[in-house]
Amino acid sequence: MIDAVGSRQRPRVEGGREEEILEATVAVVAELGYDRLTMDAVATAAKASKATLYRRWSTKADLVVDAISRAKGCPMPEDVDTGNLRGDLIAMSCGDGGFTDELPMSVIAGLVTALHRDPDLQKAFRERFLAPRQGITAGVYHRAVARGEIGPGVDIEMLSMTLPAVIVHQAYILGEQPTEELILRVIDNIILPAARGSQAS
């Protein structure tokens, strides 16, 4: 079997050791960033041998993307249907795995520069980490369209990128941890008025 980074799928580490290694990897990425992360550093943090890591993950990119996609420390935001767009966006953004969750945001910060330079990491990150989260976001906006909360002619794709764009600017340009207050401001002052489109006039 070929995995998302193009290498042959390797056997899983037995028992709970794999989960421990994935959690250790997430912690090391958050602390050191992708560029400074080494298999030795992860092995030390996980109290495992480097040989154990290489038996399961052939490259650093493979290990890191597996960790951020599967480890409990980087949970997938819940796809909660609250009955309205505002409630869905708040639930998705402010719960576990959302924008206010400090560890996942620190992990992404540790990957940002490497994503521009490492094609294998970028491809795996998009397919295994980003795509499932984009799927949840798309579902939120499609439900809003079905409920009539989004006006005709509104660019839904652009609208769905607005909140992440503000959060990325806040976190990685200004260096400030996103807050629930910021998320509510973006939702109430930008997304919801834009979603109504011509209906707001």
PDB file of C-alpha atoms in Angstrom:
ATOM      1  CA  MET A   1       0.000   0.000   0.000  1.00  0.00           C
ATOM      2  CA  ILE A   2       1.237   3.502  -0.832  1.00  0.00           C
ATOM      3  CA  ASP A   3       0.652   6.198   1.787  1.00  0.00           C
ATOM      4  CA  ALA A   4       0.119   9.939   1.331  1.00  0.00           C
ATOM      5  CA  VAL A   5       3.802  10.788   1.149  1.00  0.00           C
ATOM      6  CA  GLY A   6       4.461   8.173  -1.507  1.00  0.00           C
ATOM      7  CA  SER A   7       6.244   5.525   0.545  1.00  0.00           C
ATOM      8  CA  ARG A   8       5.101   1.992   1.253  1.00  0.00           C
ATOM      9  CA  GLN A   9       2.898   1.645   4.301  1.00  0.00           C
ATOM     10  CA  ARG A  10       4.900   0.183   7.152  1.00  0.00           C
ATOM     11  CA  PRO A  11       3.679  -2.012  10.019  1.00  0.00           C
ATOM     12  CA  ARG A  12       2.263  -0.220  13.015  1.00  0.00           C
ATOM     13  CA  VAL A  13       4.119  -0.134  16.315  1.00  0.00           C
ATOM     14  CA  GLU A  14       2.528  -2.604  18.699  1.00  0.00           C
ATOM     15  CA  GLY A  15       0.230  -1.681  21.557  1.00  0.00           C
ATOM     16  CA  GLY A  16      -0.043   1.861  22.854  1.00  0.00           C
ATOM     17  CA  ARG A  17       3.521   2.735  21.872  1.00  0.00           C
ATOM     18  CA  GLU A  18       2.451   4.202  18.543  1.00  0.00           C
ATOM     19  CA  GLU A  19       0.088   6.646  20.243  1.00  0.00           C
ATOM     20  CA  GLU A  20       2.826   7.619  22.691  1.00  0.00           C
ATOM     21  CA  ILE A  21       5.238   8.273  19.814  1.00  0.00           C
ATOM     22  CA  LEU A  22       2.647  10.348  17.947  1.00  0.00           C
ATOM     23  CA  GLU A  23       1.921  12.435  21.042  1.00  0.00           C
ATOM     24  CA  ALA A  24       5.637  12.932  21.643  1.00  0.00           C
ATOM     25  CA  THR A  25       6.052  14.044  18.028  1.00  0.00           C
ATOM     26  CA  VAL A  26       3.292  16.649  18.403  1.00  0.00           C
ATOM     27  CA  ALA A  27       4.974  17.983  21.547  1.00  0.00           C
ATOM     28  CA  VAL A  28       8.382  18.194  19.858  1.00  0.00           C
ATOM     29  CA  VAL A  29       6.954  19.987  16.809  1.00  0.00           C
ATOM     30  CA  ALA A  30       5.219  22.501  19.079  1.00  0.00           C
ATOM     31  CA  GLU A  31       8.428  23.074  21.048  1.00  0.00           C
ATOM     32  CA  LEU A  32      11.128  22.988  18.357  1.00  0.00           C
ATOM     33  CA  GLY A  33       9.331  23.404  15.037  1.00  0.00           C
ATOM     34  CA  TYR A  34       9.635  21.111  12.039  1.00  0.00           C
ATOM     35  CA  ASP A  35      13.085  22.243  10.896  1.00  0.00           C
ATOM     36  CA  ARG A  36      14.756  21.521  14.248  1.00  0.00           C
ATOM     37  CA  LEU A  37      12.843  18.304  14.889  1.00  0.00           C
ATOM     38  CA  THR A  38      14.902  15.134  14.498  1.00  0.00           C
ATOM     39  CA  MET A  39      14.080  11.468  14.833  1.00  0.00           C
ATOM     40  CA  ASP A  40      16.533  11.412  17.759  1.00  0.00           C
ATOM     41  CA  ALA A  41      14.578  14.164  19.530  1.00  0.00           C
ATOM     42  CA  VAL A  42      11.289  12.308  19.089  1.00  0.00           C
ATOM     43  CA  ALA A  43      12.838   9.016  20.172  1.00  0.00           C
ATOM     44  CA  THR A  44      14.146  10.664  23.338  1.00  0.00           C
ATOM     45  CA  ALA A  45      10.804  12.320  24.098  1.00  0.00           C
ATOM     46  CA  ALA A  46       8.915   9.077  23.495  1.00  0.00           C
ATOM     47  CA  LYS A  47      11.497   6.928  25.306  1.00  0.00           C
ATOM     48  CA  ALA A  48      11.763   4.794  22.177  1.00  0.00           C
ATOM     49  CA  SER A  49      14.641   3.754  19.959  1.00  0.00           C
ATOM     50  CA  LYS A  50      15.269   5.536  16.669  1.00  0.00           C
ATOM     51  CA  ALA A  51      15.123   2.116  14.997  1.00  0.00           C
ATOM     52  CA  THR A  52      11.543   1.719  16.235  1.00  0.00           C
ATOM     53  CA  LEU A  53      10.593   5.004  14.595  1.00  0.00           C
ATOM     54  CA  TYR A  54      12.206   4.143  11.275  1.00  0.00           C
ATOM     55  CA  ARG A  55      10.518   0.735  11.173  1.00  0.00           C
ATOM     56  CA  ARG A  56       7.164   2.551  11.138  1.00  0.00           C
ATOM     57  CA  TRP A  57       7.920   5.940   9.516  1.00  0.00           C
ATOM     58  CA  SER A  58      10.494   6.201   6.760  1.00  0.00           C
ATOM     59  CA  THR A  59      10.867   9.994   6.864  1.00  0.00           C
ATOM     60  CA  LYS A  60      10.435  12.897   9.243  1.00  0.00           C
ATOM     61  CA  ALA A  61       7.613  14.266   7.079  1.00  0.00           C
ATOM     62  CA  ASP A  62       5.776  10.942   7.265  1.00  0.00           C
ATOM     63  CA  LEU A  63       6.061  10.844  11.060  1.00  0.00           C
ATOM     64  CA  VAL A  64       5.053  14.461  11.595  1.00  0.00           C
ATOM     65  CA  VAL A  65       2.008  14.393   9.315  1.00  0.00           C
ATOM     66  CA  ASP A  66       0.872  11.090  10.825  1.00  0.00           C
ATOM     67  CA  ALA A  67       1.198  12.646  14.272  1.00  0.00           C
ATOM     68  CA  ILE A  68      -0.728  15.850  13.565  1.00  0.00           C
ATOM     69  CA  SER A  69      -3.424  13.875  11.719  1.00  0.00           C
ATOM     70  CA  ARG A  70      -3.961  11.142  14.321  1.00  0.00           C
ATOM     71  CA  ALA A  71      -2.608  12.157  17.718  1.00  0.00           C
ATOM     72  CA  LYS A  72      -5.073  13.028  20.472  1.00  0.00           C
ATOM     73  CA  GLY A  73      -3.160  16.272  21.008  1.00  0.00           C
ATOM     74  CA  CYS A  74      -4.335  17.524  17.602  1.00  0.00           C
ATOM     75  CA  PRO A  75      -7.997  16.499  17.505  1.00  0.00           C
ATOM     76  CA  MET A  76     -10.293  17.073  14.561  1.00  0.00           C
ATOM     77  CA  PRO A  77     -12.831  19.850  15.226  1.00  0.00           C
ATOM     78  CA  GLU A  78     -16.289  18.405  15.793  1.00  0.00           C
ATOM     79  CA  ASP A  79     -18.801  18.714  12.974  1.00  0.00           C
ATOM     80  CA  VAL A  80     -21.650  19.938  15.175  1.00  0.00           C
ATOM     81  CA  ASP A  81     -24.941  21.009  13.578  1.00  0.00           C
ATOM     82  CA  THR A  82     -26.322  23.693  15.896  1.00  0.00           C
ATOM     83  CA  GLY A  83     -29.050  24.747  13.476  1.00  0.00           C
ATOM     84  CA  ASN A  84     -27.480  28.026  12.355  1.00  0.00           C
ATOM     85  CA  LEU A  85     -24.267  29.256  10.756  1.00  0.00           C
ATOM     86  CA  ARG A  86     -23.155  31.345  13.723  1.00  0.00           C
ATOM     87  CA  GLY A  87     -23.490  28.466  16.161  1.00  0.00           C
ATOM     88  CA  ASP A  88     -21.720  26.030  13.827  1.00  0.00           C
ATOM     89  CA  LEU A  89     -18.762  28.369  13.310  1.00  0.00           C
ATOM     90  CA  ILE A  90     -18.403  29.004  17.041  1.00  0.00           C
ATOM     91  CA  ALA A  91     -18.590  25.303  17.872  1.00  0.00           C
ATOM     92  CA  MET A  92     -16.062  24.421  15.190  1.00  0.00           C
ATOM     93  CA  SER A  93     -13.635  27.244  16.030  1.00  0.00           C
ATOM     94  CA  CYS A  94     -13.748  27.325  19.822  1.00  0.00           C
ATOM     95  CA  GLY A  95     -13.880  23.635  20.723  1.00  0.00           C
ATOM     96  CA  ASP A  96     -11.184  20.949  20.826  1.00  0.00           C
ATOM     97  CA  GLY A  97      -9.016  21.198  17.734  1.00  0.00           C
ATOM     98  CA  GLY A  98     -10.365  24.667  16.931  1.00  0.00           C
ATOM     99  CA  PHE A  99      -8.560  27.973  16.613  1.00  0.00           C
ATOM    100  CA  THR A 100      -8.548  28.622  20.360  1.00  0.00           C
ATOM    101  CA  ASP A 101      -6.875  25.271  21.058  1.00  0.00           C
ATOM    102  CA  GLU A 102      -3.310  26.340  21.871  1.00  0.00           C
ATOM    103  CA  LEU A 103      -1.410  23.113  21.117  1.00  0.00           C
ATOM    104  CA  PRO A 104      -2.651  22.581  17.537  1.00  0.00           C
ATOM    105  CA  MET A 105      -1.995  26.244  16.759  1.00  0.00           C
ATOM    106  CA  SER A 106       1.549  25.904  18.126  1.00  0.00           C
ATOM    107  CA  VAL A 107       2.078  22.804  16.011  1.00  0.00           C
ATOM    108  CA  ILE A 108       0.955  24.577  12.839  1.00  0.00           C
ATOM    109  CA  ALA A 109       3.278  27.468  13.698  1.00  0.00           C
ATOM    110  CA  GLY A 110       6.106  24.961  13.839  1.00  0.00           C
ATOM    111  CA  LEU A 111       5.279  23.755  10.316  1.00  0.00           C
ATOM    112  CA  VAL A 112       4.589  27.026   8.498  1.00  0.00           C
ATOM    113  CA  THR A 113       8.041  27.776   7.129  1.00  0.00           C
ATOM    114  CA  ALA A 114       8.790  24.157   6.200  1.00  0.00           C
ATOM    115  CA  LEU A 115       5.525  23.825   4.258  1.00  0.00           C
ATOM    116  CA  HIS A 116       6.878  26.286   1.687  1.00  0.00           C
ATOM    117  CA  ARG A 117      10.109  24.359   1.163  1.00  0.00           C
ATOM    118  CA  ASP A 118       9.236  20.679   1.523  1.00  0.00           C
ATOM    119  CA  PRO A 119       6.916  19.393  -1.256  1.00  0.00           C
ATOM    120  CA  ASP A 120       6.389  16.006   0.422  1.00  0.00           C
ATOM    121  CA  LEU A 121       5.418  17.631   3.702  1.00  0.00           C
ATOM    122  CA  GLN A 122       3.139  20.107   1.917  1.00  0.00           C
ATOM    123  CA  LYS A 123       1.349  17.388  -0.061  1.00  0.00           C
ATOM    124  CA  ALA A 124       0.843  15.140   2.949  1.00  0.00           C
ATOM    125  CA  PHE A 125      -0.268  18.071   5.119  1.00  0.00           C
ATOM    126  CA  ARG A 126      -2.893  19.119   2.572  1.00  0.00           C
ATOM    127  CA  GLU A 127      -4.231  15.605   2.015  1.00  0.00           C
ATOM    128  CA  ARG A 128      -4.189  14.190   5.514  1.00  0.00           C
ATOM    129  CA  PHE A 129      -4.539  17.183   7.835  1.00  0.00           C
ATOM    130  CA  LEU A 130      -6.056  20.089   5.922  1.00  0.00           C
ATOM    131  CA  ALA A 131      -8.518  18.351   3.586  1.00  0.00           C
ATOM    132  CA  PRO A 132     -10.625  16.692   6.334  1.00  0.00           C
ATOM    133  CA  ARG A 133     -10.921  20.024   8.154  1.00  0.00           C
ATOM    134  CA  GLN A 134     -11.853  21.815   4.952  1.00  0.00           C
ATOM    135  CA  GLY A 135     -14.533  19.169   4.475  1.00  0.00           C
ATOM    136  CA  ILE A 136     -16.069  20.036   7.845  1.00  0.00           C
ATOM    137  CA  THR A 137     -16.009  23.740   6.988  1.00  0.00           C
ATOM    138  CA  ALA A 138     -17.628  23.099   3.603  1.00  0.00           C
ATOM    139  CA  GLY A 139     -20.401  21.156   5.335  1.00  0.00           C
ATOM    140  CA  VAL A 140     -21.072  24.085   7.677  1.00  0.00           C
ATOM    141  CA  TYR A 141     -21.532  26.500   4.761  1.00  0.00           C
ATOM    142  CA  HIS A 142     -23.553  24.067   2.640  1.00  0.00           C
ATOM    143  CA  ARG A 143     -25.989  23.603   5.520  1.00  0.00           C
ATOM    144  CA  ALA A 144     -26.230  27.382   5.838  1.00  0.00           C
ATOM    145  CA  VAL A 145     -27.080  27.639   2.133  1.00  0.00           C
ATOM    146  CA  ALA A 146     -29.788  24.990   2.534  1.00  0.00           C
ATOM    147  CA  ARG A 147     -31.277  26.916   5.487  1.00  0.00           C
ATOM    148  CA  GLY A 148     -31.338  30.138   3.470  1.00  0.00           C
ATOM    149  CA  GLU A 149     -28.771  31.889   5.659  1.00  0.00           C
ATOM    150  CA  ILE A 150     -26.499  32.680   2.718  1.00  0.00           C
ATOM    151  CA  GLY A 151     -27.777  34.973   0.010  1.00  0.00           C
ATOM    152  CA  PRO A 152     -27.715  34.254  -3.722  1.00  0.00           C
ATOM    153  CA  GLY A 153     -24.497  35.117  -5.498  1.00  0.00           C
ATOM    154  CA  VAL A 154     -22.370  35.023  -2.339  1.00  0.00           C
ATOM    155  CA  ASP A 155     -18.899  33.583  -2.973  1.00  0.00           C
ATOM    156  CA  ILE A 156     -19.051  30.726  -0.474  1.00  0.00           C
ATOM    157  CA  GLU A 157     -15.502  29.543  -1.144  1.00  0.00           C
ATOM    158  CA  MET A 158     -14.091  32.986  -0.365  1.00  0.00           C
ATOM    159  CA  LEU A 159     -16.409  33.390   2.622  1.00  0.00           C
ATOM    160  CA  SER A 160     -15.250  30.080   4.097  1.00  0.00           C
ATOM    161  CA  MET A 161     -11.618  31.251   3.960  1.00  0.00           C
ATOM    162  CA  THR A 162     -12.270  34.511   5.820  1.00  0.00           C
ATOM    163  CA  LEU A 163     -12.136  33.281   9.407  1.00  0.00           C
ATOM    164  CA  PRO A 164      -9.011  31.106   8.892  1.00  0.00           C
ATOM    165  CA  ALA A 165      -7.303  34.020   7.109  1.00  0.00           C
ATOM    166  CA  VAL A 166      -7.871  36.374  10.053  1.00  0.00           C
ATOM    167  CA  ILE A 167      -6.746  33.711  12.511  1.00  0.00           C
ATOM    168  CA  VAL A 168      -3.561  33.018  10.534  1.00  0.00           C
ATOM    169  CA  HIS A 169      -2.774  36.744  10.533  1.00  0.00           C
ATOM    170  CA  GLN A 170      -3.441  37.005  14.264  1.00  0.00           C
ATOM    171  CA  ALA A 171      -1.410  33.934  15.185  1.00  0.00           C
ATOM    172  CA  TYR A 172       1.485  33.854  12.746  1.00  0.00           C
ATOM    173  CA  ILE A 173       1.941  37.497  11.739  1.00  0.00           C
ATOM    174  CA  LEU A 174       1.042  39.259  14.996  1.00  0.00           C
ATOM    175  CA  GLY A 175       2.124  36.333  17.176  1.00  0.00           C
ATOM    176  CA  GLU A 176      -0.984  36.389  19.367  1.00  0.00           C
ATOM    177  CA  GLN A 177      -3.023  33.369  20.399  1.00  0.00           C
ATOM    178  CA  PRO A 178      -6.520  33.682  18.870  1.00  0.00           C
ATOM    179  CA  THR A 179      -9.292  34.242  21.398  1.00  0.00           C
ATOM    180  CA  GLU A 180     -12.981  33.465  21.417  1.00  0.00           C
ATOM    181  CA  GLU A 181     -13.626  37.218  21.449  1.00  0.00           C
ATOM    182  CA  LEU A 182     -11.725  37.640  18.170  1.00  0.00           C
ATOM    183  CA  ILE A 183     -13.590  34.752  16.579  1.00  0.00           C
ATOM    184  CA  LEU A 184     -16.963  36.217  17.580  1.00  0.00           C
ATOM    185  CA  ARG A 185     -15.955  39.616  16.172  1.00  0.00           C
ATOM    186  CA  VAL A 186     -15.036  38.088  12.817  1.00  0.00           C
ATOM    187  CA  ILE A 187     -18.217  36.007  12.678  1.00  0.00           C
ATOM    188  CA  ASP A 188     -20.584  38.800  13.713  1.00  0.00           C
ATOM    189  CA  ASN A 189     -18.985  41.722  11.888  1.00  0.00           C
ATOM    190  CA  ILE A 190     -17.636  40.116   8.731  1.00  0.00           C
ATOM    191  CA  ILE A 191     -18.926  36.629   7.948  1.00  0.00           C
ATOM    192  CA  LEU A 192     -22.622  36.943   8.805  1.00  0.00           C
ATOM    193  CA  PRO A 193     -23.131  40.319   7.058  1.00  0.00           C
ATOM    194  CA  ALA A 194     -21.246  39.040   4.008  1.00  0.00           C
ATOM    195  CA  ALA A 195     -23.267  35.810   4.026  1.00  0.00           C
ATOM    196  CA  ARG A 196     -26.518  37.746   3.744  1.00  0.00           C
ATOM    197  CA  GLY A 197     -25.180  39.513   0.653  1.00  0.00           C
ATOM    198  CA  SER A 198     -27.889  41.487  -1.125  1.00  0.00           C
ATOM    199  CA  GLN A 199     -30.382  40.326   1.490  1.00  0.00           C
ATOM    200  CA  ALA A 200     -28.733  42.777   3.920  1.00  0.00           C
ATOM    201  CA  SER A 201     -29.725  45.811   1.844  1.00  0.00           C
TER     202      SER A 201
END
